[in-house]
mmCIF file of C-alpha atoms and ligand atoms in Angstrom:
data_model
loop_
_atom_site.group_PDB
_atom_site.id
_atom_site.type_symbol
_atom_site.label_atom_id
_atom_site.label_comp_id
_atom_site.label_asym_id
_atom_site.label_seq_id
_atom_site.Cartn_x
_atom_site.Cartn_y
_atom_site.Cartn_z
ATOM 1 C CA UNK A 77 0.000 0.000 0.000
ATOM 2 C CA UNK A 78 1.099 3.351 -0.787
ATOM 3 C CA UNK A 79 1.995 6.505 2.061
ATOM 4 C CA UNK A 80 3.690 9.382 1.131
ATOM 5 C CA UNK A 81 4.276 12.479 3.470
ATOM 6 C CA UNK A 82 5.502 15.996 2.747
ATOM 7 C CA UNK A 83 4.713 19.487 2.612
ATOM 8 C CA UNK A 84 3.471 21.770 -0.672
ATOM 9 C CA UNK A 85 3.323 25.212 -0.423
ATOM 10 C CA UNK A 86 0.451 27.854 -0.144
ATOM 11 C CA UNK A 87 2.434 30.719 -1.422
ATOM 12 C CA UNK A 88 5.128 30.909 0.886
ATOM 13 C CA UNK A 89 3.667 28.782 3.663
ATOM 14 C CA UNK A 90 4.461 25.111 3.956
ATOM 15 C CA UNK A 91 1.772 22.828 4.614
ATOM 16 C CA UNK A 92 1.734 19.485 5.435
ATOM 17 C CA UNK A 93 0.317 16.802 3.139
ATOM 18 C CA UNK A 94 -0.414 13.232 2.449
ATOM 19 C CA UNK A 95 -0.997 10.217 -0.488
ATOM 20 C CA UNK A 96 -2.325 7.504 0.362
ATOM 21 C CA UNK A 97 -4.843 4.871 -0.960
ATOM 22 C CA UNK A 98 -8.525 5.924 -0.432
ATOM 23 C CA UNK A 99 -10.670 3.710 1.412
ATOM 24 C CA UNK A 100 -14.256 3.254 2.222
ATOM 25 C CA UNK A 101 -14.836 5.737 4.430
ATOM 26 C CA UNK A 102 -13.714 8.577 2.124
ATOM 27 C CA UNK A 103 -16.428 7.649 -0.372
ATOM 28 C CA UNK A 104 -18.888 10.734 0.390
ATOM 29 C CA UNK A 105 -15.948 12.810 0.446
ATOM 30 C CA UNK A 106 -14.487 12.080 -3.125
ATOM 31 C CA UNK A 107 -18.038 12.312 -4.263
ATOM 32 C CA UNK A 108 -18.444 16.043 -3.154
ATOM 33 C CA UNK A 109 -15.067 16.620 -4.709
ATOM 34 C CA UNK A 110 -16.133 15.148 -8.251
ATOM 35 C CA UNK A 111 -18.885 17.193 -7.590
ATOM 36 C CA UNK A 112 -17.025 20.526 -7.100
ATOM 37 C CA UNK A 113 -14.539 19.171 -9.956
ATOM 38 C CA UNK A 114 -16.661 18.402 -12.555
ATOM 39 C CA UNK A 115 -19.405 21.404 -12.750
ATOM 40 C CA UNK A 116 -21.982 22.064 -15.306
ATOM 41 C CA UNK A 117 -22.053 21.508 -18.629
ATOM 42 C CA UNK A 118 -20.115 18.419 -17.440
ATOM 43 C CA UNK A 119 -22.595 15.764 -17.118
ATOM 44 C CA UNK A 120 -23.394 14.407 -13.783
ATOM 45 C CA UNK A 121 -23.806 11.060 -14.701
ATOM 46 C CA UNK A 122 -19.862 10.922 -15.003
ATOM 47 C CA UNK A 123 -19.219 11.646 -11.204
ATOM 48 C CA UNK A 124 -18.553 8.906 -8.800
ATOM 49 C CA UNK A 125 -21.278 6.352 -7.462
ATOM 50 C CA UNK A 126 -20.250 4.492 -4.461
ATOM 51 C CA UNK A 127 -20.459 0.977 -6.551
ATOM 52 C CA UNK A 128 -17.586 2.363 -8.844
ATOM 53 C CA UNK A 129 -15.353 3.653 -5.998
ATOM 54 C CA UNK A 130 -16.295 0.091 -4.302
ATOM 55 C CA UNK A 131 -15.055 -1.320 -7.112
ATOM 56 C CA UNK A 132 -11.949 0.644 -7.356
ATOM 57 C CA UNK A 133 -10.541 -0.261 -3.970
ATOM 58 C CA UNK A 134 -11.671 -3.668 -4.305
ATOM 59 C CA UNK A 135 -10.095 -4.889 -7.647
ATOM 60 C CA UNK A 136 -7.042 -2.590 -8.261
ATOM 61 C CA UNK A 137 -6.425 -0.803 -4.664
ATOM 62 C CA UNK A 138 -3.266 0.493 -5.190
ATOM 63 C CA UNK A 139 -4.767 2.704 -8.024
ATOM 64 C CA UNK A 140 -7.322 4.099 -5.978
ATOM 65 C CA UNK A 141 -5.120 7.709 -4.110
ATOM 66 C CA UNK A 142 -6.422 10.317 -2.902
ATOM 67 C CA UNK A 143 -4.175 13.404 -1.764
ATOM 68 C CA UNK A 144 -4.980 15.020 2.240
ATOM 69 C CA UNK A 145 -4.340 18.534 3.286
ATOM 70 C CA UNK A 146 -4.227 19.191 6.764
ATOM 71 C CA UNK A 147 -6.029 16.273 7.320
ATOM 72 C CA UNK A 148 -9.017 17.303 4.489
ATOM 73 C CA UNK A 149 -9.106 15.328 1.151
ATOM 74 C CA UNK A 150 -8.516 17.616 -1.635
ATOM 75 C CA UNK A 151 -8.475 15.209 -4.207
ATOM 76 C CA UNK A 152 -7.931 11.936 -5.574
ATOM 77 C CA UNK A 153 -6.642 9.744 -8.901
ATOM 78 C CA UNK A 154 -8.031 6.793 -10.160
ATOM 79 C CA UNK A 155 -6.419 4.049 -12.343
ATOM 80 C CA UNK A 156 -6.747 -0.157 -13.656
ATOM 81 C CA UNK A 157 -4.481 -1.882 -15.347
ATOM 82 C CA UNK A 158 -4.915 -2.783 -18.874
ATOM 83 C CA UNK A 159 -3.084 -4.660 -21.747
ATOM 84 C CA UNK A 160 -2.312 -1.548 -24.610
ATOM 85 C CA UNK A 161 -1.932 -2.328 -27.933
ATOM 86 C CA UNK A 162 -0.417 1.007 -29.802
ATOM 87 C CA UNK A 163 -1.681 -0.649 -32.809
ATOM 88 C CA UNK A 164 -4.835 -0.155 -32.035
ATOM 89 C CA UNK A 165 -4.573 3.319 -30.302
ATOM 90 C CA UNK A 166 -8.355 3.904 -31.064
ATOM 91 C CA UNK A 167 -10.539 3.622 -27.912
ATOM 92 C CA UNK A 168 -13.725 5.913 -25.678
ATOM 93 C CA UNK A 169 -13.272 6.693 -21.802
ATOM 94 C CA UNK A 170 -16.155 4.261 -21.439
ATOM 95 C CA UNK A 171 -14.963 0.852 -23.260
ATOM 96 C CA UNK A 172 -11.204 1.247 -21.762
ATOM 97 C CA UNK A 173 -12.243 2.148 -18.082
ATOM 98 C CA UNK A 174 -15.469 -0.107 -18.172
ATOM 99 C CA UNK A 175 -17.083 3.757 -17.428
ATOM 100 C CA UNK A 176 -15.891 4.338 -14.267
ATOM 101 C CA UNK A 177 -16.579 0.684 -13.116
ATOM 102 C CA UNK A 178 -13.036 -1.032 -13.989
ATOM 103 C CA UNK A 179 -14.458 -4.647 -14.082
ATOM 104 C CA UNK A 180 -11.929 -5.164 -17.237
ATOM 105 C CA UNK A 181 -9.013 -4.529 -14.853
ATOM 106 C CA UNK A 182 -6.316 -6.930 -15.637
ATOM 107 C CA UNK A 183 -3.689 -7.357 -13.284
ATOM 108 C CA UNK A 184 -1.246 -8.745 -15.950
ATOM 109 C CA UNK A 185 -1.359 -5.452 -18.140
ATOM 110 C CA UNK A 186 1.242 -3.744 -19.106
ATOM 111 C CA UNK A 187 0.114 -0.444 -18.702
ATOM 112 C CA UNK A 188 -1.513 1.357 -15.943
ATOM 113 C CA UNK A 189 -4.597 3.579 -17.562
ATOM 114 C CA UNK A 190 -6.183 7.007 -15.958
ATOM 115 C CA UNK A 191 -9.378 6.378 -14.993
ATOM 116 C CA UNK A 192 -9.769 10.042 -13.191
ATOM 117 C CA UNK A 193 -7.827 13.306 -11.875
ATOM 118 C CA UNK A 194 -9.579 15.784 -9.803
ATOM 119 C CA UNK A 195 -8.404 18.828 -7.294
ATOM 120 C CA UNK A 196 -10.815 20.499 -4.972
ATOM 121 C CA UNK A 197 -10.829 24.009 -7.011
ATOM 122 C CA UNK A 198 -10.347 25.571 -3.388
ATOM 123 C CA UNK A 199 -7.148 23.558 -3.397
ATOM 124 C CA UNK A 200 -5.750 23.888 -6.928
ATOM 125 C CA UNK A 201 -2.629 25.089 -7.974
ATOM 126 C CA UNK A 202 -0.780 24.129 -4.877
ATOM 127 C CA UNK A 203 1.328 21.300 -6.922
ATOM 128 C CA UNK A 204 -1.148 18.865 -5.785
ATOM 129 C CA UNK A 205 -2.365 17.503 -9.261
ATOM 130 C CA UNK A 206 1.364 17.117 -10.465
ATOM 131 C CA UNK A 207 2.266 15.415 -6.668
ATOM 132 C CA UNK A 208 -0.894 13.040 -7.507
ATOM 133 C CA UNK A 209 0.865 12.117 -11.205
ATOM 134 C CA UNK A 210 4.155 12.017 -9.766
ATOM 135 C CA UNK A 211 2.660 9.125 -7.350
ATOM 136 C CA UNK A 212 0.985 6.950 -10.038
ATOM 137 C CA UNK A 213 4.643 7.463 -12.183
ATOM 138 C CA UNK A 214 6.000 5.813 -8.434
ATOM 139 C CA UNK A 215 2.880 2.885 -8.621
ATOM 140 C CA UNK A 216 3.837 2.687 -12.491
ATOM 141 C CA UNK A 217 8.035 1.846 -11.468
ATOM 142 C CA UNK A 218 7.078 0.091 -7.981
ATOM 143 C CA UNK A 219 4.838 -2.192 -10.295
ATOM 144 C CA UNK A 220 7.295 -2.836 -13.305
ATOM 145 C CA UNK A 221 4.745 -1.764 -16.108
ATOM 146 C CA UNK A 222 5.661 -0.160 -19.574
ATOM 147 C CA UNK A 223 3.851 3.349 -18.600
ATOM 148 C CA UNK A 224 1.178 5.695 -17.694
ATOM 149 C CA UNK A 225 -1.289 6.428 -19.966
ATOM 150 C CA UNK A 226 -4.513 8.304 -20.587
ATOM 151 C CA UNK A 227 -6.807 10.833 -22.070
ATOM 152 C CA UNK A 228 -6.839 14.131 -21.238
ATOM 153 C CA UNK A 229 -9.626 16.502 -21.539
ATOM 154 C CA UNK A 230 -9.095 19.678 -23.247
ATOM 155 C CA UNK A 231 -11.425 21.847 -22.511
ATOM 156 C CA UNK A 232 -10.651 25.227 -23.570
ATOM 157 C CA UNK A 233 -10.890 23.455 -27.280
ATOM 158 C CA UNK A 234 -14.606 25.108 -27.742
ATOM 159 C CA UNK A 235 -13.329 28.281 -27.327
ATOM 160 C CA UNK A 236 -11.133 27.631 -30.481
ATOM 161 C CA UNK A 237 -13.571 24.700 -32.564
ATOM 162 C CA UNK A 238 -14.398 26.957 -35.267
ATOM 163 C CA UNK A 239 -10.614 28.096 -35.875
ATOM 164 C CA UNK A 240 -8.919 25.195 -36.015
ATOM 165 C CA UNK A 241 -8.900 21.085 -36.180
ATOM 166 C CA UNK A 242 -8.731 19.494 -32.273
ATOM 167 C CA UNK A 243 -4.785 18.220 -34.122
ATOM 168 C CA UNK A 244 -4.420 22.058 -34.268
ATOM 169 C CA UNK A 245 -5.054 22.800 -31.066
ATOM 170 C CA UNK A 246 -3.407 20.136 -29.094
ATOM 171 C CA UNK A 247 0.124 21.203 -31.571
ATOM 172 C CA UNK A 248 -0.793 24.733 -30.635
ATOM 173 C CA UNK A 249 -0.446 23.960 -26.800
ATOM 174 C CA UNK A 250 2.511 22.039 -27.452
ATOM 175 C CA UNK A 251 4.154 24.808 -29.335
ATOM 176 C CA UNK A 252 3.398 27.082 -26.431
ATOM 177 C CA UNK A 253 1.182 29.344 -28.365
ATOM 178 C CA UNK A 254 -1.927 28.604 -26.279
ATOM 179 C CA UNK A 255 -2.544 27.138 -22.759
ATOM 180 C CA UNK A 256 -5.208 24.611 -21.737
ATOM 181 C CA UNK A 257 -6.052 23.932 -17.985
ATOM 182 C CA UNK A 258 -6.070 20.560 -18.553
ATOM 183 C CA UNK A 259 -3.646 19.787 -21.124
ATOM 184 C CA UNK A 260 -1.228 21.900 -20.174
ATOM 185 C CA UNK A 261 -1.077 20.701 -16.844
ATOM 186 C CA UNK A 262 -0.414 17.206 -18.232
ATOM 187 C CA UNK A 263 2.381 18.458 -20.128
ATOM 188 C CA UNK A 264 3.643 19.931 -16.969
ATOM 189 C CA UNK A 265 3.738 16.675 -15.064
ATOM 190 C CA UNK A 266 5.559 14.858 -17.525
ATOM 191 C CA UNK A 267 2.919 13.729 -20.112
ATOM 192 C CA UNK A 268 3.851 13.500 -23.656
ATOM 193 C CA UNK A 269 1.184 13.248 -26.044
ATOM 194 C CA UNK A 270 0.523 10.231 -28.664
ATOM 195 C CA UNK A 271 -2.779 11.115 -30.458
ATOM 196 C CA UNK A 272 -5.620 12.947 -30.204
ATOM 197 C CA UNK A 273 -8.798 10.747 -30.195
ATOM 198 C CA UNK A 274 -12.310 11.852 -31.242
ATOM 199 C CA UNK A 275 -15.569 10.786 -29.486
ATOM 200 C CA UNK A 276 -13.556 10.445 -26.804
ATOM 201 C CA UNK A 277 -15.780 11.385 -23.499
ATOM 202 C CA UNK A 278 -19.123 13.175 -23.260
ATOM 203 C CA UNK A 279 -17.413 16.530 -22.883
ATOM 204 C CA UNK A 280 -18.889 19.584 -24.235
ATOM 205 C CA UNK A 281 -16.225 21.950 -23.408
ATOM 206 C CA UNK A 282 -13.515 19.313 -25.173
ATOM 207 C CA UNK A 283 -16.329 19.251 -28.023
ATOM 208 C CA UNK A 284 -15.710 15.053 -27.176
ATOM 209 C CA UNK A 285 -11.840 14.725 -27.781
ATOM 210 C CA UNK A 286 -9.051 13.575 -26.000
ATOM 211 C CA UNK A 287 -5.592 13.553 -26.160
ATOM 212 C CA UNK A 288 -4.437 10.456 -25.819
ATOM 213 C CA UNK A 289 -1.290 11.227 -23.437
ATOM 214 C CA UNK A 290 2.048 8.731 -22.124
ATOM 215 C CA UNK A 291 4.435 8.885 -19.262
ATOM 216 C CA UNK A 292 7.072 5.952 -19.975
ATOM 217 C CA UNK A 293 8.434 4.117 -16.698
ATOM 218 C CA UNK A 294 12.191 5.298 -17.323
ATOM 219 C CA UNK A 295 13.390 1.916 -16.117
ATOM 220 C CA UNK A 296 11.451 -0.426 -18.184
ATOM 221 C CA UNK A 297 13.040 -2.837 -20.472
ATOM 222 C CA UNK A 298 11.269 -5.306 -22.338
ATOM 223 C CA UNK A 299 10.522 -8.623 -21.673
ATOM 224 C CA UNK A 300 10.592 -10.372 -25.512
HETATM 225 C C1 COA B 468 -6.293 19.386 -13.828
HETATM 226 C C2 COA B 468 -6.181 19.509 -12.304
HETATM 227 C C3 COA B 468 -6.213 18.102 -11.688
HETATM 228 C C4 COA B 468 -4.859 20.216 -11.946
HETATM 229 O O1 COA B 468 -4.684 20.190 -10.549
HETATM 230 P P1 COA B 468 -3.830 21.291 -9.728
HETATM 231 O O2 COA B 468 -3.569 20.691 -8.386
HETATM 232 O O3 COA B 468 -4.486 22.601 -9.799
HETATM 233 O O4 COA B 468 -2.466 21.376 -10.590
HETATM 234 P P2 COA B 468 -0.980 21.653 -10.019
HETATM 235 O O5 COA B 468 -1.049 22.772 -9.036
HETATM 236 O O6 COA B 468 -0.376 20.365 -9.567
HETATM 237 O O7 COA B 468 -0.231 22.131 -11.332
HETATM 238 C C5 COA B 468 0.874 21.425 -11.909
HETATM 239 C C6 COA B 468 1.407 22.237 -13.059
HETATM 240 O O8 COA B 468 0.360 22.439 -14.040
HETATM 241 C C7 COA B 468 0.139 23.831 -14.242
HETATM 242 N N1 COA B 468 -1.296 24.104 -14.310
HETATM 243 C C8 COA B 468 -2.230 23.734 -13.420
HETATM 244 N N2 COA B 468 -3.442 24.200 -13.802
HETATM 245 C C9 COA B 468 -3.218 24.882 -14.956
HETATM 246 C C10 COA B 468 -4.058 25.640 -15.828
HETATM 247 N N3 COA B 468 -5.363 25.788 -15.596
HETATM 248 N N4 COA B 468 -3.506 26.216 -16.931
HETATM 249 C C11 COA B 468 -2.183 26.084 -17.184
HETATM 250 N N5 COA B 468 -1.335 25.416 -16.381
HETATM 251 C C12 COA B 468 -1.864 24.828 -15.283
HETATM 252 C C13 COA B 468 0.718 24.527 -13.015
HETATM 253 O O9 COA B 468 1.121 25.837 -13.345
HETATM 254 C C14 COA B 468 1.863 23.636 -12.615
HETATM 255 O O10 COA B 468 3.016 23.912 -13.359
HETATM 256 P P3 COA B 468 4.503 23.773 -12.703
HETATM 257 O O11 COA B 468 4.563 22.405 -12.057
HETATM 258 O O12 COA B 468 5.415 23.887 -13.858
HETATM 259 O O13 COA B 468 4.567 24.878 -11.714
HETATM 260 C C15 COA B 468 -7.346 20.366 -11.728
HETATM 261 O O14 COA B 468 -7.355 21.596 -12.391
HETATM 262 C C16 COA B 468 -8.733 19.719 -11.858
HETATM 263 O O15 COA B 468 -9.154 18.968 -10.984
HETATM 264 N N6 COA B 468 -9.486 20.046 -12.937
HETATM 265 C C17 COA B 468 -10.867 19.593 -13.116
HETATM 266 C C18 COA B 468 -10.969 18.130 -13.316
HETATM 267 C C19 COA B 468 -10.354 17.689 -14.637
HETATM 268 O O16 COA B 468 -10.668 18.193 -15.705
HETATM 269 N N7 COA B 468 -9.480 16.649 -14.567
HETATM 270 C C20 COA B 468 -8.768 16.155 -15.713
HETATM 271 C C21 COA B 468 -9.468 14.974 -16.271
HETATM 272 S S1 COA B 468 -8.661 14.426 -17.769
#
């Protein structure tokens, strides 16, 4: 099981946090923060329902981790294991994560998927989004796979639909020229991205893509 304890910074002022794996007495609290995450137009029915989180620390535990500030969750990350084929790069949120319900977790895959990322907005921008990443990279070495992956949202892509292709948009963050609160954050922890994938997720903002996005475990050499 996974504990990790240090301090991230509220402007100058260190405060004292904690990863660990969530459990199911934190249920109710993860919910309100999916809540607070996730507001309209996002659809409700993609929040957490306690049979999903059951199932989360039941079949793949050590992907369930949720982050605590002076003792108050302030938000969590969610991932299952799953055998990727980069042939076949093409997949929805739903079909790879079993939406939200992981029953196709397979402990022999080679690669652990993103199932979720959210941060309390009253306690964003402290690091603690990158310091949940930065964990999963840890569960990703500690666990021997081949990497991290998953799709990102991007939604500030409305803002930009009728200007340019989603492909566009995604090089256009990459090249610096625009940010995205989502995407760019991924780029900041480390993710490097591999496609972008339409149909994705039910996601108005991201007009339904994804970027498809990788973090390779450093120390991984293959088996064959
Ligand atoms: C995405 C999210 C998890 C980021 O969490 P966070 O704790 O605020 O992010 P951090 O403070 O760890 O930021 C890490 C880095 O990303 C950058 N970043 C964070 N939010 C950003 C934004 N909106 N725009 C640009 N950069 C951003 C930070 O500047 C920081 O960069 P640095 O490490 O170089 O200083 C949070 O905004 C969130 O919960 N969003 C809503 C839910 C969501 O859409 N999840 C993604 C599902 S795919």
């Amino acid at each position: 099981m996974y504990r990790k304890e240090f301090y991230v910074f509220d402007q100058d002022r260190p405060v004292s946090a904690v990863i660990r794996n969530y459990k199911e007495n934190d249920f109710p609290e993860l919910i309100r923060i999916q809540q607070e995450s996730f507001p309209p137009p996002f659809s409700p029915d993609l929040w957490w329902n306690t049979e999903q989180l059951h199932n989360h620390v039941t079949l793949f535990p050590e992907g369930a981790l949720c982050v605590e500030v002076d003792g108050e969750i302030a938000g969590s990350m969610t991932g299952l294991l799953v055998d990727f084929d980069f042939k076949h790069p093409e997949h929805t949120w739903e079909e790879i994560t079993d939406n939200g319900y992981i029953r196709n977790h397979n402990p022999d895959g080679n690669t652990l998927y993103v199932v979720d990322i959210s941060v309390r907005p009253s306690y964003r921008k402290l690091g603690l989004g990158k310091w949940l990443l930065l964990s999963m990279y840890d569960v990703v070495i500690h666990k021997g796979l081949e990497r991290l992956l998953g799709g990102g949202r991007m939604p500030g892509y409305y803002k930009k639909a009728n200007e340019m292709t989603a492909e566009q948009y995604l090089e256009a963050i990459v090249n610096g020229e625009l940010k995205d609160p989502v995407i760019t954050f991924l780029l900041r922890c480390g993710r490097i991205p591999v496609k972008v994938i339409a149909d994705y997720l039910e996601d108005k903002e991201s007009c339904n893509y994804g970027a498809l996005m990788e973090w390779k475990n450093p120390f991984y050499t293959s088996k064959s």
